[in-house]
Structures are given as C-alpha cells and as structure tokens.
Amino acid sequence: MQRALGCPRGAPQTHHPLPRPPSELGLSLRRLGQTLQDQLSALGPGTGSWVPPGATRDPRPPEEADVVVVGGGVVGWSVAYWLKALEARRHGMRVLVVERDPTEHLGVLNEPPVDIQFQPSGYLFLASPQDADGLEATVKVQREEGVQVMLLSPTQLKEKFPWIDTEDVAVASYGLEDEGWFDPWTLLTALRRKAMSLGVLSCAGEVRGFVTSAEDMMPPQGPDLLSARIKRVHVYMQDSLEYQPVTCAIVVNAAGAWAGELLEAAGLPEALCQPPLPIKPRKRYVFSWHCHDGPGLSCPFLIDTTGAYFRREGIGGNYLGGMSPPEEEEPDPSDLSVDHNYFQEQVWPRLARRVPAFSSLRPGSSWAGYYDHNSFDRNGVVGPHPRLPNLFVAAGFSGHGLQHGPAAGRAVAELVLKGQYETLDLSRLGWRRLVQGEPLMEALHEEQEAQHKVFGKGLLGVVTALGKS
C-alpha cells in the first residue's frame, strides 16, 4: 500500500467521527484513547466482570476499522496478530476479526509460556512403485532446503519398524527432526489471546454483504467494470437479521472453507469476482481406536500408499487416523455427522493390511471437521484480489492451514503494511495462477499429505513469541 491506512477516499460519512488530530502525536493519542475505551467499556461492576483486552460485552462490531479480517481460525488470527506485531506505531491501526462461532478465551497477564503440547515424532511416507519417483524427488527438494529426512528401502523399513507389512512398498521417507503433532486448539487460543492483548478487536457475526465504490460510478459500468474498492462490510449478528455496517480500508478473506462463498455475497459485482475463488468445504472424518499390541511408542505419523494415515495418541495404546475419500465419494458437507461405516469398510481394512496388529483393534470415538478445499490445485491462495485491490485472501490450504497459518498470516500482514513480501515471497500462491489457468501442483498427491504436520522451527518460534509479553 502506498497510502496510510484509513477509510477509503470518497466514502460517505454517515456517522460522527472525532475531529482530525492536528499532529502525529495527536493521532497516536487518539488511537491509544480509543483502544482504552474499547477495553474499559466492557468492564462492569465487580471483579467478576473482567474481559480480555479487545473483547466487549456489546455484541456489535465497531462502526469503523482499518482492517477487517473475516474468519476466526488459525489463519485469520495469525493475520490479525502479525498486523499488530509488525505495525510501525503501537495502537496505530484498528483491526477487527469477525468470527462465525467464537468461544470465550481468557487471557491472563504474566501467565507462563504457551504449551501447544508438541509431540516430536517423524513423518513416515510410504510410496508404491508408481509413486516412488515422486517421493524421491520430494525428498531431494527437502534436503536441498536443509530438512533432515532419510529414504528407506523395504528392508530398511522393516528393520526400523518391524510391525509394518512392507508389501507393495517401494520406498519410504522418514523425517529425523522438527516433525510431530500438537494441539490445534491451544495454538488457536494462543494466537487469539496474543492478538487481542495487542489491541485486536473481535465480534461474533458473519459478513454477508459489501458496499463497493462501484455503486458510486455513473453510469454503472456493468460487465465492463475493471476494478472497485470495498468501502464497507455488513456484519450480521448471530441469530439475528440485524447487521452492522463497518467502514474499512482493507478486508482480509480468511474465511476458510467458506472463503469462496464470501466472494459471492451481496454487493460484490459479479464481473469483479472472476475467476471465482475455487474454495469449498470438504468434510473429513477422524477416528480413534485402541490396540494393546499396536506399534507403541515407536509409532511415527504414518501415511500409507493407500492414503490412509494414523499416529499414536498418548502412550496407552491409543491411535487416531483416517483417510480422504475418492473425489466421486465425497460426503455431504452440510453437517458434521460421522459415517462410521466408512471406518469399518474403508479405513480399517487398509490399516490392518499395513499393520497386522490392527486386525484386533477396538474402535473408539470419532469426529468430523472441514477442509477449505481448493479444487483448482489444492494449494492455498494468498495475496491481493486482482480486481478488488483492497481485498486480500489467505485461504484454500486444503488441510494444511495449521502448518501454513503462521507464515501466511505474516505474509499477508507484510503486504498490507509494507506493500510487498519481505520474509517469504509467496507470489506463486497468488491469484495469477487462477487467472491464467496454471495450477501449482506438488509431486505428492493430496491423499499422501498428512494433517497437522509441524515444520517445527518456524511454527515453534511463533509460539515462543506468543508466550512473551
């Protein structure tokens, strides 16, 4: 961005803003005062009425914000955190996160460092003969980037993990450091709490409408419209037909599985939303089970040649895993009910074939969740919209949001604040490939991609920062 953050030029003034301060010091004082007002207005009589900074008992969002982040998942809160962490002047920018279904997270001053319950363990990818070349090429790239990973022949695989049946396995890759899994809810809570401690505001609601500068153009340009800026978003309150208009300079679409649907909302000219954002919700199941004679503590996060995956859960003989279905068998994403027959008929037989001890497992609990599936190339879309220049997108990670969220959040914050990438150049993940019809494909197929993988040093560094005051 070349100009300072603020409301779009030419936006009609329907409210009564404070007088413009005469100096930069005055602006800073105004921002600081507004932040204190936002925080103190939530306090009621008695110590039991305390709420964390940024929260408010008024369910309505503010009438104005510099940046509106749509989506309260890890990616959205990562964007909000980095916007405040990287801003040049403390309290210089008002950031609002709109989340559909928030849960109360209480931040406490001087609390201990964040513990996301990271469990170090290597990732073990198994490749069939037809996928062996692709896996070896992936390992080559990883090694060039300094990743400690080894290739195992079937014989070496059996020696290291004697509980594995190596039939139809041509080669395997095994990570040697900085890999494992963690508690995603703790990471989300940490990002949210830290961002709010820096002054980020949040509200429970849903953005379903926009007002753009296209409405001011006379005569209307129709399908020949080349670009327009978003001036306001309409935030609908939960369980209500009421909405609050929020005037803003920047909008970040981090709505996850509903990121594509957001760009179909009322007020966005259809001509400007081409090509459409190819992100839809995909339902995925996770199943848990107990097996007394299972792999035990030596169990890595294993991704089978069939696409089934599993890992241990704790140290008591418990495991969890699942599998992505074929394209033609995608479950209905309209609810989060679990198809238990899918485990019995599809997942369990594959597990038992790879690990004979799993033939006698005892099924446990199960749950379902959403992927923000990018049907174009299964990779995230990050960066400014080509025809709505003050709209930025960070979505479509297709099951990798926890992995990519901290880095994607920082990248978007750099674009908003600096006008360019500085830490990581994510230009390849931009809109250009959608416009030009050129998918960004990876060597390994989606079914061989694992859930919640940690590229340890980068993510753990962010978590360490979150724990600091």
mmCIF file of C-alpha atoms in Angstrom, residues 283-290 309 319-322 336-344 347 362-369:
data_model
loop_
_atom_site.group_PDB
_atom_site.id
_atom_site.type_symbol
_atom_site.label_atom_id
_atom_site.label_comp_id
_atom_site.label_asym_id
_atom_site.label_seq_id
_atom_site.Cartn_x
_atom_site.Cartn_y
_atom_site.Cartn_z
ATOM 1 C CA LYS A 283 -15.907 -32.907 5.249
ATOM 2 C CA ARG A 284 -13.242 -35.154 6.764
ATOM 3 C CA TYR A 285 -13.547 -37.807 9.472
ATOM 4 C CA VAL A 286 -11.046 -38.605 12.215
ATOM 5 C CA PHE A 287 -11.354 -41.928 14.035
ATOM 6 C CA SER A 288 -9.690 -43.150 17.216
ATOM 7 C CA TRP A 289 -9.065 -46.705 18.363
ATOM 8 C CA HIS A 290 -7.245 -48.791 20.947
ATOM 9 C CA TYR A 309 -2.917 -42.334 7.846
ATOM 10 C CA TYR A 319 -4.273 -44.238 17.995
ATOM 11 C CA LEU A 320 -6.144 -41.966 15.645
ATOM 12 C CA GLY A 321 -6.301 -41.621 11.882
ATOM 13 C CA GLY A 322 -8.465 -41.522 8.798
ATOM 14 C CA LEU A 336 -20.719 -32.800 10.630
ATOM 15 C CA SER A 337 -22.270 -36.228 11.191
ATOM 16 C CA VAL A 338 -19.812 -39.144 11.046
ATOM 17 C CA ASP A 339 -20.238 -42.157 8.778
ATOM 18 C CA HIS A 340 -18.981 -44.980 10.994
ATOM 19 C CA ASN A 341 -19.303 -47.465 8.155
ATOM 20 C CA TYR A 342 -16.560 -45.563 6.373
ATOM 21 C CA PHE A 343 -14.126 -46.638 9.071
ATOM 22 C CA GLN A 344 -15.375 -50.225 9.097
ATOM 23 C CA VAL A 347 -10.176 -47.299 6.696
ATOM 24 C CA ARG A 362 -11.178 -51.658 19.305
ATOM 25 C CA PRO A 363 -12.859 -48.602 17.699
ATOM 26 C CA GLY A 364 -13.275 -45.542 19.896
ATOM 27 C CA SER A 365 -14.625 -42.034 19.385
ATOM 28 C CA SER A 366 -14.784 -40.129 16.120
ATOM 29 C CA TRP A 367 -15.483 -36.643 14.846
ATOM 30 C CA ALA A 368 -15.690 -34.625 11.642
ATOM 31 C CA GLY A 369 -14.359 -31.268 10.506
#
